[in-house]
PDB file of C-alpha atoms in Angstrom:
ATOM      1  CA  ALA D   1       0.000   0.000   0.000  1.00  0.00           C
ATOM      2  CA  ARG D   2       2.967   2.338   0.614  1.00  0.00           C
ATOM      3  CA  GLY D   3       4.444   1.412  -2.748  1.00  0.00           C
ATOM      4  CA  ASP D   4       7.411  -0.331  -1.088  1.00  0.00           C
ATOM      5  CA  LEU D   5       7.778  -3.181  -3.575  1.00  0.00           C
ATOM      6  CA  ASP D   6      11.225  -4.254  -2.364  1.00  0.00           C
ATOM      7  CA  ALA D   7       9.865  -4.898   1.129  1.00  0.00           C
ATOM      8  CA  ALA D   8       6.579  -6.464   0.037  1.00  0.00           C
ATOM      9  CA  THR D   9       7.899  -9.012  -2.482  1.00  0.00           C
ATOM     10  CA  PRO D  10       9.991 -11.241  -0.174  1.00  0.00           C
ATOM     11  CA  VAL D  11       7.220 -11.265   2.448  1.00  0.00           C
ATOM     12  CA  ALA D  12       4.652 -12.416  -0.132  1.00  0.00           C
ATOM     13  CA  GLU D  13       6.968 -15.094  -1.545  1.00  0.00           C
ATOM     14  CA  GLU D  14       7.865 -16.436   1.908  1.00  0.00           C
ATOM     15  CA  THR D  15       4.159 -16.635   2.761  1.00  0.00           C
ATOM     16  CA  VAL D  16       3.528 -18.639  -0.418  1.00  0.00           C
ATOM     17  CA  ARG D  17       6.246 -21.137   0.542  1.00  0.00           C
ATOM     18  CA  THR D  18       4.964 -21.456   4.110  1.00  0.00           C
ATOM     19  CA  ALA D  19       1.330 -21.979   3.075  1.00  0.00           C
ATOM     20  CA  TRP D  20       2.284 -24.510   0.383  1.00  0.00           C
ATOM     21  CA  ALA D  21       4.514 -26.469   2.786  1.00  0.00           C
ATOM     22  CA  ASN D  22       1.645 -26.723   5.269  1.00  0.00           C
ATOM     23  CA  GLY D  23      -0.981 -27.695   2.698  1.00  0.00           C
ATOM     24  CA  ASP D  24      -2.951 -24.531   3.463  1.00  0.00           C
ATOM     25  CA  ARG D  25      -4.805 -23.900   0.211  1.00  0.00           C
ATOM     26  CA  ALA D  26      -6.679 -20.843   1.445  1.00  0.00           C
ATOM     27  CA  GLY D  27      -3.450 -19.343   2.759  1.00  0.00           C
ATOM     28  CA  GLU D  28      -1.627 -20.175  -0.455  1.00  0.00           C
ATOM     29  CA  GLY D  29      -4.401 -18.718  -2.620  1.00  0.00           C
ATOM     30  CA  SER D  30      -4.289 -15.452  -0.713  1.00  0.00           C
ATOM     31  CA  ALA D  31      -0.487 -15.345  -0.609  1.00  0.00           C
ATOM     32  CA  ARG D  32      -0.150 -16.049  -4.321  1.00  0.00           C
ATOM     33  CA  GLU D  33      -2.506 -13.172  -5.095  1.00  0.00           C
ATOM     34  CA  HIS D  34      -0.196 -10.825  -3.182  1.00  0.00           C
ATOM     35  CA  ALA D  35       2.911 -12.344  -4.790  1.00  0.00           C
ATOM     36  CA  GLY D  36       1.287 -11.902  -8.194  1.00  0.00           C
ATOM     37  CA  VAL D  37       0.519  -8.253  -7.478  1.00  0.00           C
ATOM     38  CA  CYS D  38       4.179  -7.716  -6.532  1.00  0.00           C
ATOM     39  CA  ALA D  39       5.337  -9.462  -9.724  1.00  0.00           C
ATOM     40  CA  MET D  40       2.966  -7.349 -11.815  1.00  0.00           C
ATOM     41  CA  ALA D  41       4.197  -4.149 -10.166  1.00  0.00           C
ATOM     42  CA  SER D  42       7.774  -5.038 -11.129  1.00  0.00           C
ATOM     43  CA  GLY D  43       6.798  -5.780 -14.744  1.00  0.00           C
ATOM     44  CA  ARG D  44       7.000  -9.576 -14.402  1.00  0.00           C
ATOM     45  CA  ASN D  45       3.553 -10.240 -15.813  1.00  0.00           C
ATOM     46  CA  GLU D  46       4.230 -13.855 -16.832  1.00  0.00           C
ATOM     47  CA  ASP D  47       5.258 -14.640 -13.239  1.00  0.00           C
ATOM     48  CA  ALA D  48       2.146 -12.837 -12.031  1.00  0.00           C
ATOM     49  CA  ILE D  49      -0.070 -14.970 -14.292  1.00  0.00           C
ATOM     50  CA  ALA D  50       1.565 -18.130 -12.920  1.00  0.00           C
ATOM     51  CA  HIS D  51       0.826 -17.016  -9.349  1.00  0.00           C
ATOM     52  CA  PHE D  52      -2.749 -15.993 -10.139  1.00  0.00           C
ATOM     53  CA  THR D  53      -3.463 -19.222 -12.061  1.00  0.00           C
ATOM     54  CA  ARG D  54      -2.267 -21.301  -9.111  1.00  0.00           C
ATOM     55  CA  ALA D  55      -4.264 -19.088  -6.717  1.00  0.00           C
ATOM     56  CA  LEU D  56      -7.422 -19.669  -8.747  1.00  0.00           C
ATOM     57  CA  ASP D  57      -6.791 -23.408  -8.625  1.00  0.00           C
ATOM     58  CA  CYS D  58      -6.381 -23.238  -4.831  1.00  0.00           C
ATOM     59  CA  TRP D  59      -9.679 -21.408  -4.357  1.00  0.00           C
ATOM     60  CA  ARG D  60     -11.542 -23.698  -6.749  1.00  0.00           C
ATOM     61  CA  ARG D  61     -10.475 -26.699  -4.677  1.00  0.00           C
ATOM     62  CA  ILE D  62     -12.171 -25.078  -1.679  1.00  0.00           C
ATOM     63  CA  THR D  63     -15.913 -24.674  -2.154  1.00  0.00           C
ATOM     64  CA  SER D  64     -17.875 -21.470  -1.503  1.00  0.00           C
ATOM     65  CA  HIS D  65     -15.087 -18.948  -2.065  1.00  0.00           C
ATOM     66  CA  ARG D  66     -16.485 -17.129  -5.094  1.00  0.00           C
ATOM     67  CA  ARG D  67     -15.439 -13.698  -3.808  1.00  0.00           C
ATOM     68  CA  ALA D  68     -11.808 -14.812  -3.556  1.00  0.00           C
ATOM     69  CA  GLU D  69     -12.002 -16.386  -7.018  1.00  0.00           C
ATOM     70  CA  ALA D  70     -13.422 -13.158  -8.448  1.00  0.00           C
ATOM     71  CA  ILE D  71     -10.542 -11.125  -6.999  1.00  0.00           C
ATOM     72  CA  VAL D  72      -8.054 -13.451  -8.702  1.00  0.00           C
ATOM     73  CA  HIS D  73     -10.000 -13.280 -11.990  1.00  0.00           C
ATOM     74  CA  ARG D  74      -9.612  -9.482 -11.850  1.00  0.00           C
ATOM     75  CA  GLN D  75      -5.879  -9.747 -11.205  1.00  0.00           C
ATOM     76  CA  LEU D  76      -5.503 -12.192 -14.090  1.00  0.00           C
ATOM     77  CA  GLY D  77      -7.333  -9.713 -16.288  1.00  0.00           C
ATOM     78  CA  ARG D  78      -4.861  -6.990 -15.307  1.00  0.00           C
ATOM     79  CA  ALA D  79      -1.789  -9.121 -16.004  1.00  0.00           C
ATOM     80  CA  LEU D  80      -3.110 -10.424 -19.327  1.00  0.00           C
ATOM     81  CA  SER D  81      -4.043  -6.904 -20.385  1.00  0.00           C
ATOM     82  CA  ASN D  82      -0.506  -5.749 -19.570  1.00  0.00           C
ATOM     83  CA  LEU D  83       0.768  -8.363 -22.038  1.00  0.00           C
ATOM     84  CA  GLY D  84      -1.664  -7.238 -24.756  1.00  0.00           C
ATOM     85  CA  ARG D  85      -3.803 -10.374 -24.470  1.00  0.00           C
ATOM     86  CA  ALA D  86      -7.023  -8.373 -24.493  1.00  0.00           C
ATOM     87  CA  GLY D  87      -9.437 -11.170 -25.374  1.00  0.00           C
ATOM     88  CA  GLU D  88      -8.302 -13.410 -22.516  1.00  0.00           C
ATOM     89  CA  ALA D  89      -8.221 -10.427 -20.156  1.00  0.00           C
ATOM     90  CA  ASP D  90     -11.815  -9.486 -20.993  1.00  0.00           C
ATOM     91  CA  GLU D  91     -13.092 -12.972 -20.164  1.00  0.00           C
ATOM     92  CA  HIS D  92     -11.578 -12.867 -16.683  1.00  0.00           C
ATOM     93  CA  LEU D  93     -12.735  -9.291 -16.071  1.00  0.00           C
ATOM     94  CA  LYS D  94     -16.299 -10.058 -17.159  1.00  0.00           C
ATOM     95  CA  THR D  95     -16.350 -13.074 -14.847  1.00  0.00           C
ATOM     96  CA  ALA D  96     -15.090 -10.986 -11.932  1.00  0.00           C
ATOM     97  CA  LEU D  97     -17.599  -8.198 -12.527  1.00  0.00           C
ATOM     98  CA  ALA D  98     -20.509 -10.644 -12.765  1.00  0.00           C
ATOM     99  CA  ILE D  99     -19.585 -12.322  -9.469  1.00  0.00           C
ATOM    100  CA  PHE D 100     -19.054  -9.043  -7.599  1.00  0.00           C
ATOM    101  CA  THR D 101     -22.344  -7.671  -8.930  1.00  0.00           C
ATOM    102  CA  GLU D 102     -24.199 -10.801  -7.845  1.00  0.00           C
ATOM    103  CA  LEU D 103     -22.587 -10.648  -4.389  1.00  0.00           C
ATOM    104  CA  GLY D 104     -23.340  -6.915  -4.015  1.00  0.00           C
ATOM    105  CA  GLU D 105     -19.642  -6.090  -3.518  1.00  0.00           C
ATOM    106  CA  SER D 106     -19.689  -2.372  -4.378  1.00  0.00           C
ATOM    107  CA  TYR D 107     -15.981  -1.737  -3.789  1.00  0.00           C
ATOM    108  CA  HIS D 108     -14.904  -4.670  -5.931  1.00  0.00           C
ATOM    109  CA  GLN D 109     -17.420  -3.812  -8.646  1.00  0.00           C
ATOM    110  CA  ALA D 110     -15.849  -0.349  -8.819  1.00  0.00           C
ATOM    111  CA  ARG D 111     -12.292  -1.749  -8.849  1.00  0.00           C
ATOM    112  CA  THR D 112     -13.172  -4.159 -11.644  1.00  0.00           C
ATOM    113  CA  LEU D 113     -14.791  -1.435 -13.741  1.00  0.00           C
ATOM    114  CA  TYR D 114     -11.617   0.600 -13.148  1.00  0.00           C
ATOM    115  CA  VAL D 115      -9.418  -2.229 -14.447  1.00  0.00           C
ATOM    116  CA  ILE D 116     -11.655  -2.692 -17.494  1.00  0.00           C
ATOM    117  CA  ALA D 117     -11.373   1.055 -18.173  1.00  0.00           C
ATOM    118  CA  LEU D 118      -7.571   0.898 -17.909  1.00  0.00           C
ATOM    119  CA  SER D 119      -7.508  -1.877 -20.492  1.00  0.00           C
ATOM    120  CA  ARG D 120      -9.491   0.367 -22.849  1.00  0.00           C
ATOM    121  CA  LEU D 121      -7.235   3.376 -22.198  1.00  0.00           C
ATOM    122  CA  ALA D 122      -4.200   1.260 -23.094  1.00  0.00           C
ATOM    123  CA  ASP D 123      -5.454   1.411 -26.707  1.00  0.00           C
ATOM    124  CA  GLY D 124      -4.419   5.077 -26.891  1.00  0.00           C
ATOM    125  CA  ARG D 125      -7.230   6.248 -29.186  1.00  0.00           C
ATOM    126  CA  PRO D 126     -10.212   8.507 -28.353  1.00  0.00           C
ATOM    127  CA  GLU D 127     -12.848   5.882 -29.228  1.00  0.00           C
ATOM    128  CA  PRO D 128     -11.924   3.358 -26.484  1.00  0.00           C
ATOM    129  CA  ALA D 129     -11.561   6.309 -24.095  1.00  0.00           C
ATOM    130  CA  VAL D 130     -15.295   6.985 -24.498  1.00  0.00           C
ATOM    131  CA  GLU D 131     -16.029   3.432 -23.301  1.00  0.00           C
ATOM    132  CA  ALA D 132     -13.541   3.936 -20.450  1.00  0.00           C
ATOM    133  CA  ILE D 133     -15.428   7.059 -19.355  1.00  0.00           C
ATOM    134  CA  SER D 134     -18.677   5.092 -19.305  1.00  0.00           C
ATOM    135  CA  ARG D 135     -17.116   2.410 -17.091  1.00  0.00           C
ATOM    136  CA  LEU D 136     -15.466   4.908 -14.756  1.00  0.00           C
ATOM    137  CA  GLU D 137     -18.553   7.102 -14.375  1.00  0.00           C
ATOM    138  CA  ARG D 138     -20.446   3.956 -13.408  1.00  0.00           C
ATOM    139  CA  ALA D 139     -17.703   3.054 -10.914  1.00  0.00           C
ATOM    140  CA  LEU D 140     -17.347   6.516  -9.358  1.00  0.00           C
ATOM    141  CA  PRO D 141     -20.474   6.580  -7.128  1.00  0.00           C
ATOM    142  CA  LEU D 142     -19.774   2.995  -6.032  1.00  0.00           C
ATOM    143  CA  MET D 143     -16.252   3.945  -4.927  1.00  0.00           C
ATOM    144  CA  GLU D 144     -17.383   7.213  -3.348  1.00  0.00           C
ATOM    145  CA  ALA D 145     -19.672   5.203  -1.074  1.00  0.00           C
ATOM    146  CA  GLU D 146     -16.658   3.247   0.206  1.00  0.00           C
ATOM    147  CA  ASP D 147     -14.064   4.465   2.707  1.00  0.00           C
ATOM    148  CA  HIS D 148     -11.083   3.954   0.414  1.00  0.00           C
ATOM    149  CA  PRO D 149      -9.512   7.281  -0.618  1.00  0.00           C
ATOM    150  CA  LEU D 150      -6.478   5.697  -2.303  1.00  0.00           C
ATOM    151  CA  SER D 151      -8.603   3.655  -4.699  1.00  0.00           C
ATOM    152  CA  LEU D 152     -10.864   6.647  -5.279  1.00  0.00           C
ATOM    153  CA  SER D 153      -7.862   8.783  -6.232  1.00  0.00           C
ATOM    154  CA  GLU D 154      -6.694   6.098  -8.692  1.00  0.00           C
ATOM    155  CA  LEU D 155     -10.128   5.979 -10.282  1.00  0.00           C
ATOM    156  CA  LEU D 156     -10.268   9.779 -10.569  1.00  0.00           C
ATOM    157  CA  THR D 157      -6.840   9.843 -12.239  1.00  0.00           C
ATOM    158  CA  ALA D 158      -7.948   7.274 -14.814  1.00  0.00           C
ATOM    159  CA  LEU D 159     -11.147   9.237 -15.427  1.00  0.00           C
ATOM    160  CA  ALA D 160      -9.069  12.387 -15.959  1.00  0.00           C
ATOM    161  CA  VAL D 161      -6.919  10.611 -18.549  1.00  0.00           C
ATOM    162  CA  ALA D 162     -10.048   9.429 -20.360  1.00  0.00           C
ATOM    163  CA  TYR D 163     -11.614  12.907 -20.310  1.00  0.00           C
ATOM    164  CA  ALA D 164      -8.393  14.481 -21.598  1.00  0.00           C
ATOM    165  CA  ARG D 165      -8.176  11.978 -24.425  1.00  0.00           C
ATOM    166  CA  THR D 166     -11.636  13.041 -25.602  1.00  0.00           C
ATOM    167  CA  GLY D 167     -10.702  16.734 -25.348  1.00  0.00           C
ATOM    168  CA  ASN D 168     -12.520  17.514 -22.102  1.00  0.00           C
ATOM    169  CA  ASN D 169      -9.621  19.120 -20.243  1.00  0.00           C
ATOM    170  CA  GLU D 170     -11.801  21.042 -17.807  1.00  0.00           C
ATOM    171  CA  GLN D 171     -13.316  17.884 -16.322  1.00  0.00           C
ATOM    172  CA  ALA D 172      -9.915  16.203 -16.474  1.00  0.00           C
ATOM    173  CA  ARG D 173      -8.338  18.944 -14.339  1.00  0.00           C
ATOM    174  CA  ALA D 174     -11.200  18.777 -11.828  1.00  0.00           C
ATOM    175  CA  CYS D 175     -10.669  15.026 -11.402  1.00  0.00           C
ATOM    176  CA  LEU D 176      -6.901  15.443 -11.028  1.00  0.00           C
ATOM    177  CA  ASP D 177      -7.292  18.197  -8.440  1.00  0.00           C
ATOM    178  CA  ARG D 178      -9.593  15.981  -6.408  1.00  0.00           C
ATOM    179  CA  ALA D 179      -7.247  12.979  -6.740  1.00  0.00           C
ATOM    180  CA  ALA D 180      -4.260  15.062  -5.620  1.00  0.00           C
ATOM    181  CA  GLU D 181      -6.206  16.351  -2.616  1.00  0.00           C
ATOM    182  CA  LEU D 182      -7.047  12.800  -1.512  1.00  0.00           C
ATOM    183  CA  GLN D 183      -3.412  11.756  -1.877  1.00  0.00           C
ATOM    184  CA  GLN D 184      -2.306  14.773   0.153  1.00  0.00           C
ATOM    185  CA  GLN D 185      -4.728  13.815   2.920  1.00  0.00           C
ATOM    186  CA  LEU D 186      -3.137  10.347   2.961  1.00  0.00           C
ATOM    187  CA  ASN D 187       0.361  11.910   3.159  1.00  0.00           C
ATOM    188  CA  LEU D 188       1.524   9.842   0.200  1.00  0.00           C
ATOM    189  CA  PRO D 189       5.147  10.564  -0.707  1.00  0.00           C
ATOM    190  CA  ASP D 190       5.833  12.028  -4.145  1.00  0.00           C
ATOM    191  CA  SER D 191       7.531   8.739  -5.081  1.00  0.00           C
ATOM    192  CA  HIS D 192       4.376   6.666  -4.465  1.00  0.00           C
ATOM    193  CA  PRO D 193       3.265   5.091  -7.800  1.00  0.00           C
ATOM    194  CA  THR D 194      -0.293   6.410  -7.470  1.00  0.00           C
ATOM    195  CA  ARG D 195       0.855   9.962  -6.804  1.00  0.00           C
ATOM    196  CA  ALA D 196       3.396   9.762  -9.642  1.00  0.00           C
ATOM    197  CA  ARG D 197       0.656   8.700 -12.090  1.00  0.00           C
ATOM    198  CA  THR D 198      -1.545  11.600 -11.036  1.00  0.00           C
ATOM    199  CA  SER D 199       1.317  14.110 -11.359  1.00  0.00           C
ATOM    200  CA  PHE D 200       2.208  12.770 -14.807  1.00  0.00           C
ATOM    201  CA  ALA D 201      -1.405  12.972 -15.957  1.00  0.00           C
ATOM    202  CA  ALA D 202      -1.616  16.547 -14.687  1.00  0.00           C
ATOM    203  CA  SER D 203       1.500  17.518 -16.649  1.00  0.00           C
ATOM    204  CA  GLN D 204      -0.036  16.071 -19.812  1.00  0.00           C
ATOM    205  CA  VAL D 205      -3.319  17.932 -19.351  1.00  0.00           C
ATOM    206  CA  ARG D 206      -1.510  21.247 -18.862  1.00  0.00           C
TER     207      ARG D 206
END
C-alpha cells in the first residue's frame, strides 16, 4: 500500500512457501494473489499470471469462495491486459464483474470497472476512451460510497486521462485536483506510484 515493492515481495513469496509447505490452500491462494501483485508491479507479468493461475486453482479446490475467485479473476485480467492479451483479459474481467455484482460487492465492482477502463485506455485512441469514461462514471459513485480514498484517487486519475483523451480538459483537471487532494490527505510521498501517475497525468493535461 505504501508502494514499497522491495519490502513487500519477499514477504509475499515467503508466505507462499509457508502456506504450500503446510498444505494450506486458502493461505496459499491469498499469498499467491499478493505475490502476483508484486510481480505485476515489477513488470514480471508472466510470473504474475503463474501465481494468479495457481491461486485460482487453490480457491476452486475449496468450495464457496467465489469472492476470492473473483478477486483473482480481476488480477488475471490486469496481467493479461498488460501483455496485450485483451481477449483473454476481458473474459476474466467479465467473470469478476458478474460475481461481484451478484454478491453486491460495491468496492470490488468499482475496482473491476476501473481495471476494465484501464484496459481500454491502453489502446491510446479517443474511441476506447469513451467506453472507459462510461465504465469509470459507473464506478465513481460505487467507490465514493466506500471508505477507500487511495482507490478513489486512482479511479479519478484514470477518469481524468479518459476525459483528456476526448478533449474535455476542464473535467480532467477537476478530477486530477480531487485525486491530488485525496493523496495529500493520505500523506503519500511524491515517489508513491499512485501519486506519480496523477502528477504525470496533470503535466499532460496542462
